[in-house]
PDB file of C-alpha atoms in Angstrom:
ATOM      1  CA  UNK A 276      -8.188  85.368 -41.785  1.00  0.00           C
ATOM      2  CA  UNK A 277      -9.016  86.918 -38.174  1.00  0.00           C
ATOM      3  CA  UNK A 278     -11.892  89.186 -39.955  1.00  0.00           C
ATOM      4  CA  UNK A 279     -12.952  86.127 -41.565  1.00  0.00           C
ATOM      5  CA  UNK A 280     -13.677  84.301 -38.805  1.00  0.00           C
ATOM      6  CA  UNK A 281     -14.703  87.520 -36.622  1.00  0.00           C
ATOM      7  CA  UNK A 282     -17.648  87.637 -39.911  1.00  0.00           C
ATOM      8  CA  UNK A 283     -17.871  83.950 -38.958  1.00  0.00           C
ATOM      9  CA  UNK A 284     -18.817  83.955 -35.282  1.00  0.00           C
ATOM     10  CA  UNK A 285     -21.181  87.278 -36.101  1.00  0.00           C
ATOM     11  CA  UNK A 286     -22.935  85.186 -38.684  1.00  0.00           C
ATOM     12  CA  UNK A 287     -23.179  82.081 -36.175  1.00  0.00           C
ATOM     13  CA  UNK A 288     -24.434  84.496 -33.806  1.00  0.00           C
ATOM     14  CA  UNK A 289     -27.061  85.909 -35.701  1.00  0.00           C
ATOM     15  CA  UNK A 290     -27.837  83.045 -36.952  1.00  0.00           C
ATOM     16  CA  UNK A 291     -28.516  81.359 -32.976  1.00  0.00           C
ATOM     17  CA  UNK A 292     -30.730  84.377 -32.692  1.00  0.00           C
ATOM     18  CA  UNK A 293     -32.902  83.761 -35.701  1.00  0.00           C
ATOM     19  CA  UNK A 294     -33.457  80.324 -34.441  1.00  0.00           C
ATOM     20  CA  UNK A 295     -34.296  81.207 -30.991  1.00  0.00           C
ATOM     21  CA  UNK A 296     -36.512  84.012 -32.277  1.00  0.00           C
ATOM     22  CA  UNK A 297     -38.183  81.302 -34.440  1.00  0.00           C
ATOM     23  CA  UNK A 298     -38.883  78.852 -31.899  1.00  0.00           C
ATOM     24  CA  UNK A 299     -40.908  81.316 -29.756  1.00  0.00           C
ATOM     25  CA  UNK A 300     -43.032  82.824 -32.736  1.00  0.00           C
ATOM     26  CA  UNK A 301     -44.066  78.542 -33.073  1.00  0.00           C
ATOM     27  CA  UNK A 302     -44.774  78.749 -29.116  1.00  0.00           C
ATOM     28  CA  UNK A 303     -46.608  81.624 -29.451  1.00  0.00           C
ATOM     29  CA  UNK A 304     -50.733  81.382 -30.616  1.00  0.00           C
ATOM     30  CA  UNK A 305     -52.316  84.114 -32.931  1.00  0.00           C
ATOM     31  CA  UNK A 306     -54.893  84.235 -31.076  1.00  0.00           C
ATOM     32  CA  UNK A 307     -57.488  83.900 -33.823  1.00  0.00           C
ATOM     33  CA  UNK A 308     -59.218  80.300 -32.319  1.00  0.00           C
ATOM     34  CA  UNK A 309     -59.960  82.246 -28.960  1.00  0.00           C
ATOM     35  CA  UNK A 310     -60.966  85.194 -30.511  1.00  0.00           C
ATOM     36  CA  UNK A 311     -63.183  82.763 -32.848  1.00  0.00           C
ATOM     37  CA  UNK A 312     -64.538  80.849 -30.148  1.00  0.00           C
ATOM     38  CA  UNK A 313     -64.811  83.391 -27.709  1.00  0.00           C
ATOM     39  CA  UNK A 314     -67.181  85.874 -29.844  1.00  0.00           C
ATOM     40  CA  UNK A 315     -69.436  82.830 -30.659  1.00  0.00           C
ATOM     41  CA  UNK A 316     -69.679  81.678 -27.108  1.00  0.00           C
ATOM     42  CA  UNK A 317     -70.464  85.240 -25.995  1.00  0.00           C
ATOM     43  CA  UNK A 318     -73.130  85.963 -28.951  1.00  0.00           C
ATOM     44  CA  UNK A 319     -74.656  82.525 -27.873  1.00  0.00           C
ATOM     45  CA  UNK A 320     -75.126  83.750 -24.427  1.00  0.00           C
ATOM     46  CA  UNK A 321     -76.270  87.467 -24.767  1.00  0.00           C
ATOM     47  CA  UNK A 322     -78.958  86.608 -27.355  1.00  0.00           C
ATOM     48  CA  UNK A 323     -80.017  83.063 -24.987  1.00  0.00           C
ATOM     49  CA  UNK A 324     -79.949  86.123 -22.082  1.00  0.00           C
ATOM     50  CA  UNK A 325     -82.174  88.039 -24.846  1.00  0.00           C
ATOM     51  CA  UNK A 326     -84.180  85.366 -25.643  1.00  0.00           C
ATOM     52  CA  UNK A 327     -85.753  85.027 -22.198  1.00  0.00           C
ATOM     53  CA  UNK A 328     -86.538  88.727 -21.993  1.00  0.00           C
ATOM     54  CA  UNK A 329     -88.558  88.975 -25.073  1.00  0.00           C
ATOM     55  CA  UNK A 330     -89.406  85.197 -25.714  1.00  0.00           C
ATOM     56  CA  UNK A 331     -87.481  85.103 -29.538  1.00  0.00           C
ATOM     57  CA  UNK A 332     -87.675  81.121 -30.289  1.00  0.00           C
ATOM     58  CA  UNK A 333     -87.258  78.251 -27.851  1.00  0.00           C
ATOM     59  CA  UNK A 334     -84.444  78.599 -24.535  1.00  0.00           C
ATOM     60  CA  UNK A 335     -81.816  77.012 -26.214  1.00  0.00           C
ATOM     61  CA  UNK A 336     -82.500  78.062 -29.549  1.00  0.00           C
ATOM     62  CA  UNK A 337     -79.252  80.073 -29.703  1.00  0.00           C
ATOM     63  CA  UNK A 338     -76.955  77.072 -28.199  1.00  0.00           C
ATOM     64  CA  UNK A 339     -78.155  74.327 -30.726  1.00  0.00           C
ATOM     65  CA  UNK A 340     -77.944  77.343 -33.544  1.00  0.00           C
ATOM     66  CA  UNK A 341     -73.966  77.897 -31.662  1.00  0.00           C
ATOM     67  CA  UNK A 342     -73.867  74.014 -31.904  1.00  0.00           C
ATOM     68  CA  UNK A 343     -74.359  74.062 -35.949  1.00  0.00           C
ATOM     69  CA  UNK A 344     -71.477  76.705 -36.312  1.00  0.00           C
ATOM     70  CA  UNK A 345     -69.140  74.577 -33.660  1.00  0.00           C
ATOM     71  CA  UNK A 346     -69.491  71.540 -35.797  1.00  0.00           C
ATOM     72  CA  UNK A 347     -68.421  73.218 -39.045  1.00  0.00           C
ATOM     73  CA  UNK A 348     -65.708  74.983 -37.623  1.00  0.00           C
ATOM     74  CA  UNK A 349     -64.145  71.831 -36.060  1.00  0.00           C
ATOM     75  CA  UNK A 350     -64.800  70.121 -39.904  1.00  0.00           C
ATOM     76  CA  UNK A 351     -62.854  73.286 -41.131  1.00  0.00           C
ATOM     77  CA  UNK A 352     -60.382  72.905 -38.336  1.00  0.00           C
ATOM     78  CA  UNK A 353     -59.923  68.906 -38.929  1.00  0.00           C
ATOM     79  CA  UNK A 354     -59.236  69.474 -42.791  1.00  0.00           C
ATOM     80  CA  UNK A 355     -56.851  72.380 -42.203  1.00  0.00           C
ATOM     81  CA  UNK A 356     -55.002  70.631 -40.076  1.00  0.00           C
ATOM     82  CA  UNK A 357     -54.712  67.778 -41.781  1.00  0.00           C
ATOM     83  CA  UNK A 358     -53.564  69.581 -44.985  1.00  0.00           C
ATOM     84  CA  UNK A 359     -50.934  71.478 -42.701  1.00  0.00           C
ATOM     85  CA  UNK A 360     -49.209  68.152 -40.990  1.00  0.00           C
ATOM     86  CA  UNK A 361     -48.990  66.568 -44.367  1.00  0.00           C
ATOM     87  CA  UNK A 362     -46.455  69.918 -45.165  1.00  0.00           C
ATOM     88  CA  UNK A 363     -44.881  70.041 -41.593  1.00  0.00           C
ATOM     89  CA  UNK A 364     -42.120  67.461 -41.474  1.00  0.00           C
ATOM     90  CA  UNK A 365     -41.814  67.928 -37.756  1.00  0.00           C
ATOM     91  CA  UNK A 366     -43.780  67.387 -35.227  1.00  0.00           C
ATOM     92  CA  UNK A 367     -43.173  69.902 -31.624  1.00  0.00           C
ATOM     93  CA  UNK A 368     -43.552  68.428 -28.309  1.00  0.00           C
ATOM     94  CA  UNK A 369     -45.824  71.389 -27.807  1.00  0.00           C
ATOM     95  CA  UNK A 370     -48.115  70.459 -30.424  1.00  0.00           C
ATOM     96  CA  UNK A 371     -47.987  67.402 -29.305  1.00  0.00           C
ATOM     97  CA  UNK A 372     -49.748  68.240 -25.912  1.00  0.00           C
ATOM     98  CA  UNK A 373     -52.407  70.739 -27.826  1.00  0.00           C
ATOM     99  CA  UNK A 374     -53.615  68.151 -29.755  1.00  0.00           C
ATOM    100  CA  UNK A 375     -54.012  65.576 -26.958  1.00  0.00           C
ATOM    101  CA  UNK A 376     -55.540  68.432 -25.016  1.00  0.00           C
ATOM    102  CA  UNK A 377     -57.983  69.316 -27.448  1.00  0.00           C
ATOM    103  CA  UNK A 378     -59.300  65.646 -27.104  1.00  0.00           C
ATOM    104  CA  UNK A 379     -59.534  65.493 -23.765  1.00  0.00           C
ATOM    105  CA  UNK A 380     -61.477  68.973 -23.905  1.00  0.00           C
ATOM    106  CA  UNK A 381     -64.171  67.934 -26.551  1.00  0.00           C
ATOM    107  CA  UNK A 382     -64.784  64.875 -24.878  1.00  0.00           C
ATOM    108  CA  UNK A 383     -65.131  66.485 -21.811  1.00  0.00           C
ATOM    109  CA  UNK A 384     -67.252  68.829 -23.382  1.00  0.00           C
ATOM    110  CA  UNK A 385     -69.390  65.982 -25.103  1.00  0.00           C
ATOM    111  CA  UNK A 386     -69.909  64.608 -21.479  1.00  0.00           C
ATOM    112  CA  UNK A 387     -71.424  67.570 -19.855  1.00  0.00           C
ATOM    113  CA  UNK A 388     -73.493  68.262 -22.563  1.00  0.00           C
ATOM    114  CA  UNK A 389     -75.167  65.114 -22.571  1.00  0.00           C
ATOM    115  CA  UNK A 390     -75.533  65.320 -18.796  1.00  0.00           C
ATOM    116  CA  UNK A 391     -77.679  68.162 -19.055  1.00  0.00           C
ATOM    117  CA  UNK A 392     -79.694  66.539 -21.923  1.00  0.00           C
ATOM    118  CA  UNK A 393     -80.281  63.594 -19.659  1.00  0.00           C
ATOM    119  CA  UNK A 394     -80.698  65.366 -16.121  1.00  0.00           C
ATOM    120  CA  UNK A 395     -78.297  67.732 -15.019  1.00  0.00           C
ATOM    121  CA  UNK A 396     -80.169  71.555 -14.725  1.00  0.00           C
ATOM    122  CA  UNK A 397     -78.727  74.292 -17.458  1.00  0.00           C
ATOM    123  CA  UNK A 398     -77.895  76.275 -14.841  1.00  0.00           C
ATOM    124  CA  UNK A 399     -75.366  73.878 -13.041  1.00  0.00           C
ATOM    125  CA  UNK A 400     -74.320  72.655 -16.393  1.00  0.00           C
ATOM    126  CA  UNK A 401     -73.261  76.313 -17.376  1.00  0.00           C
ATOM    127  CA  UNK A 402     -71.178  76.537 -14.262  1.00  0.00           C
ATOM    128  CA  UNK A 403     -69.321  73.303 -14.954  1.00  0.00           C
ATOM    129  CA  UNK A 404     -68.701  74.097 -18.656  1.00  0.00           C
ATOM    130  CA  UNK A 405     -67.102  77.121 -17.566  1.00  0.00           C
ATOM    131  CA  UNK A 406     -65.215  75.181 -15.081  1.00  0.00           C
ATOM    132  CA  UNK A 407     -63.635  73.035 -17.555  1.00  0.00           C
ATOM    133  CA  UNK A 408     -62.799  76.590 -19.717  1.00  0.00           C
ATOM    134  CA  UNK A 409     -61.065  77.407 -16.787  1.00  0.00           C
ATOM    135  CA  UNK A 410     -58.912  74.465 -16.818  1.00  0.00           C
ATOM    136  CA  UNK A 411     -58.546  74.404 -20.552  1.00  0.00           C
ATOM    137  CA  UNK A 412     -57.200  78.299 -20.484  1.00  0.00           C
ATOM    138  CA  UNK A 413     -55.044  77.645 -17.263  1.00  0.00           C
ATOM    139  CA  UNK A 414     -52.932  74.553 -19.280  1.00  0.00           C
ATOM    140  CA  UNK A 415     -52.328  76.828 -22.290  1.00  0.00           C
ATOM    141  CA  UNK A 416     -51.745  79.893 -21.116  1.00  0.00           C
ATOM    142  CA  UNK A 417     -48.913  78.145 -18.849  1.00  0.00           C
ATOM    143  CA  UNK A 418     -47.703  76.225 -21.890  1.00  0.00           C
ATOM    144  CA  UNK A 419     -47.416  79.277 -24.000  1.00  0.00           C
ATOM    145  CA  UNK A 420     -46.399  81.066 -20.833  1.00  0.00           C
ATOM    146  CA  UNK A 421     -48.971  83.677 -21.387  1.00  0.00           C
ATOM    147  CA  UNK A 422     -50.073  85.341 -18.420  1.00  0.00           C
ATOM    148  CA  UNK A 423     -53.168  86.829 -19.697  1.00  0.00           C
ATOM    149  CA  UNK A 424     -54.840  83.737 -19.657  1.00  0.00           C
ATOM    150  CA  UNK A 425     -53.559  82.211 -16.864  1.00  0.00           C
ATOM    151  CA  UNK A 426     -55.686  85.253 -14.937  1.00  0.00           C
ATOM    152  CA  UNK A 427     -58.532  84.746 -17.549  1.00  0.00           C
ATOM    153  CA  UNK A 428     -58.166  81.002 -16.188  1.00  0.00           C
ATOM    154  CA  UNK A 429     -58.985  82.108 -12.509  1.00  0.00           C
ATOM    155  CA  UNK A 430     -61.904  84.663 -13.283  1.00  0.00           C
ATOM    156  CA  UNK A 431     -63.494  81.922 -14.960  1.00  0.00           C
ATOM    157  CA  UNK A 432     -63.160  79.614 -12.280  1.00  0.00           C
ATOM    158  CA  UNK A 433     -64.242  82.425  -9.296  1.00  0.00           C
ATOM    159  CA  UNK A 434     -66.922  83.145 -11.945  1.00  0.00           C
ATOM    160  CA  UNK A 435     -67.988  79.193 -12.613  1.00  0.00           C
ATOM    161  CA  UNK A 436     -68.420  79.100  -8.327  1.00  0.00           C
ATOM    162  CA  UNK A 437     -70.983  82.060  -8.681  1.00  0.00           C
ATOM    163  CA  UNK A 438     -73.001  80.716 -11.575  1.00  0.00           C
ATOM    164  CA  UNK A 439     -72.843  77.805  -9.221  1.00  0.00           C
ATOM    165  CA  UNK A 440     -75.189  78.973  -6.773  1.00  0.00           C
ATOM    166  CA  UNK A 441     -77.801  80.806  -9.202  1.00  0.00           C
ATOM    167  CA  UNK A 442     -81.215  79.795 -10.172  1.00  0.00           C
ATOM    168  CA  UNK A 443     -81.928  82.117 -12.667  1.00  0.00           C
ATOM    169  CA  UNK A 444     -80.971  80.990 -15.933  1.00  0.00           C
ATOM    170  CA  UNK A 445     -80.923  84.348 -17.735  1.00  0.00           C
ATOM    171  CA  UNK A 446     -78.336  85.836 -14.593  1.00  0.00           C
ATOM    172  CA  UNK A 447     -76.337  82.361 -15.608  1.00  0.00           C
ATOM    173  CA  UNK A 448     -75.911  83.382 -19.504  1.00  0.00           C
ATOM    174  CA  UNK A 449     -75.141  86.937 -18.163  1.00  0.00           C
ATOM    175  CA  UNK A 450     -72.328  85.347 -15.934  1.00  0.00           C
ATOM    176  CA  UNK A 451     -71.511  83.065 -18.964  1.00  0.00           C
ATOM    177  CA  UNK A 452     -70.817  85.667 -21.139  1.00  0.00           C
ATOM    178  CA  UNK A 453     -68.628  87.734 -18.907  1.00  0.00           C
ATOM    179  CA  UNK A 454     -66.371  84.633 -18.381  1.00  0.00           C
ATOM    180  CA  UNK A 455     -65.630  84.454 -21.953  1.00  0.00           C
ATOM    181  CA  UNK A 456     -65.192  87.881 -22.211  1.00  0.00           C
ATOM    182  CA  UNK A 457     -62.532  87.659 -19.709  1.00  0.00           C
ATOM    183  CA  UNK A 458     -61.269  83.951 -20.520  1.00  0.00           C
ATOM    184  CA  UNK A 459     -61.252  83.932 -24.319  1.00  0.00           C
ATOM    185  CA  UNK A 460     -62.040  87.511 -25.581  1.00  0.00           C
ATOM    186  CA  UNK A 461     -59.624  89.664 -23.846  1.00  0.00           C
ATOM    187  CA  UNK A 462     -56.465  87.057 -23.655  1.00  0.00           C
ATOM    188  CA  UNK A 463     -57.194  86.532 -27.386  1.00  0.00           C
ATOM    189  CA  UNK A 464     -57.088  89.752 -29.234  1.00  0.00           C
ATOM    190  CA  UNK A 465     -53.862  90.531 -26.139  1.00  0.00           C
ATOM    191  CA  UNK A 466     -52.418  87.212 -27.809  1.00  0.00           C
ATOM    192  CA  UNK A 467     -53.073  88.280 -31.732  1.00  0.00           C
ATOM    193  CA  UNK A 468     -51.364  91.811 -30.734  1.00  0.00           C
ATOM    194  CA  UNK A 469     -48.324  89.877 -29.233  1.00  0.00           C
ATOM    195  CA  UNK A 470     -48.120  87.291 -32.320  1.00  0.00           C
ATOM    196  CA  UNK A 471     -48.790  89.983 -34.622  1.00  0.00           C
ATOM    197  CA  UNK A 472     -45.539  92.324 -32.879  1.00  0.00           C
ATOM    198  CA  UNK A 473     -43.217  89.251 -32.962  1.00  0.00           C
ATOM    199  CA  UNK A 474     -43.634  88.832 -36.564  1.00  0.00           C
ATOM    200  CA  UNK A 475     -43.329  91.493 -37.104  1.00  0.00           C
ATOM    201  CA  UNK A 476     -40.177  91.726 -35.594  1.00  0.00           C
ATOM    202  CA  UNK A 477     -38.966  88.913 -37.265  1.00  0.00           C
ATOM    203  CA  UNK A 478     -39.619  90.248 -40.723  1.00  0.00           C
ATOM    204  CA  UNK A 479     -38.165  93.557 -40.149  1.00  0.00           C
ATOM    205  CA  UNK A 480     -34.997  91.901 -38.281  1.00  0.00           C
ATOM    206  CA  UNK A 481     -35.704  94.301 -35.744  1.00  0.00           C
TER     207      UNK A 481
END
């Protein structure tokens, strides 16, 4: 009876572990969507940078072209997700929050696009969209307690000030790109490295 229970407790043990182990590989992001994101962002900027050098197509010939691709990946994105919450029975206080924040982000995102169709100069306009990647990277890499991005967060931000106070729009898609190099590149692929090690982990018991 005592090495029953002893293979008892063991099991309950191992068991507590599995589920702890489990609940940090669902707080944990693969990194893919930053990595996604974060290549397009910086392909739209070098060739716009490009673009003014050796006169390709109109200036924001590469945004509206980054525009097209943004709009089918967030289709994508909308019917994947919908397909996975119709098998996920639960619903994460986490998740909860991403989703809300992805809202607030687009929307944001809507407004300061429109305020540079209507007005607002494309160089300012750069420097506040990378403000508000700044903020978006700074509230999940604290939420996922990943402190890549919460540095990423703060590069962006220093680098949003600089862009601030340049004329040039070219220097501005230079600056661009560097900010998601460091804001979504970088903490990305560090993130997909992490998720990737975890899982493994989990698989191998080890």
């Amino acid at each position: 009876m005592e090495h029953s229970d002893r293979l008892t407790h063991q099991d309950s043990l191992r068991l507590i572990e599995q589920m702890i182990s489990t609940a940090k590989q669902e707080q944990k992001d693969d990194g893919k969507g930053w990595i996604i994101w974060g290549w397009l962002l910086f392909a739209a900027s070098l060739f716009s940078y490009l673009n003014t050098q050796f006169k390709w197509a109109s200036q924001f010939f590469f945004w509206n072209l980054f525009g097209v691709f943004s709009i089918l990946l967030m289709v994508y994105g909308m019917i994947r997700g919908a397909a996975r919450r119709k098998k996920q029975r639960v619903k994460t206080y986490i998740k909860d929050i991403f989703a809300r924040l992805d809202i607030g982000f687009f929307l944001s995102l809507a407004l300061i696009i429109v305020s540079m169709n209507i007005g607002v100069p494309p160089t300012k306009g750069f420097a506040l969209l990378l403000g508000l990647y700044g903020f978006w990277i700074l509230i999940y890499g604290t939420l996922l307690d990943f402190r890549p991005s919460v540095i990423g967060a703060f590069i962006t931000w220093a680098l949003a000030f600089v862009s601030l106070f340049m004329k040039d729009f070219s220097t501005v898609m230079l600056v661009h790109a560097l900010a998601v190099l460091c804001g979504y590149i970088i903490p990305g692929h560090l993130a997909s490295k992490e998720f990737n090690q975890l899982k493994k982990k989990r698989e191998t018991g080890v």
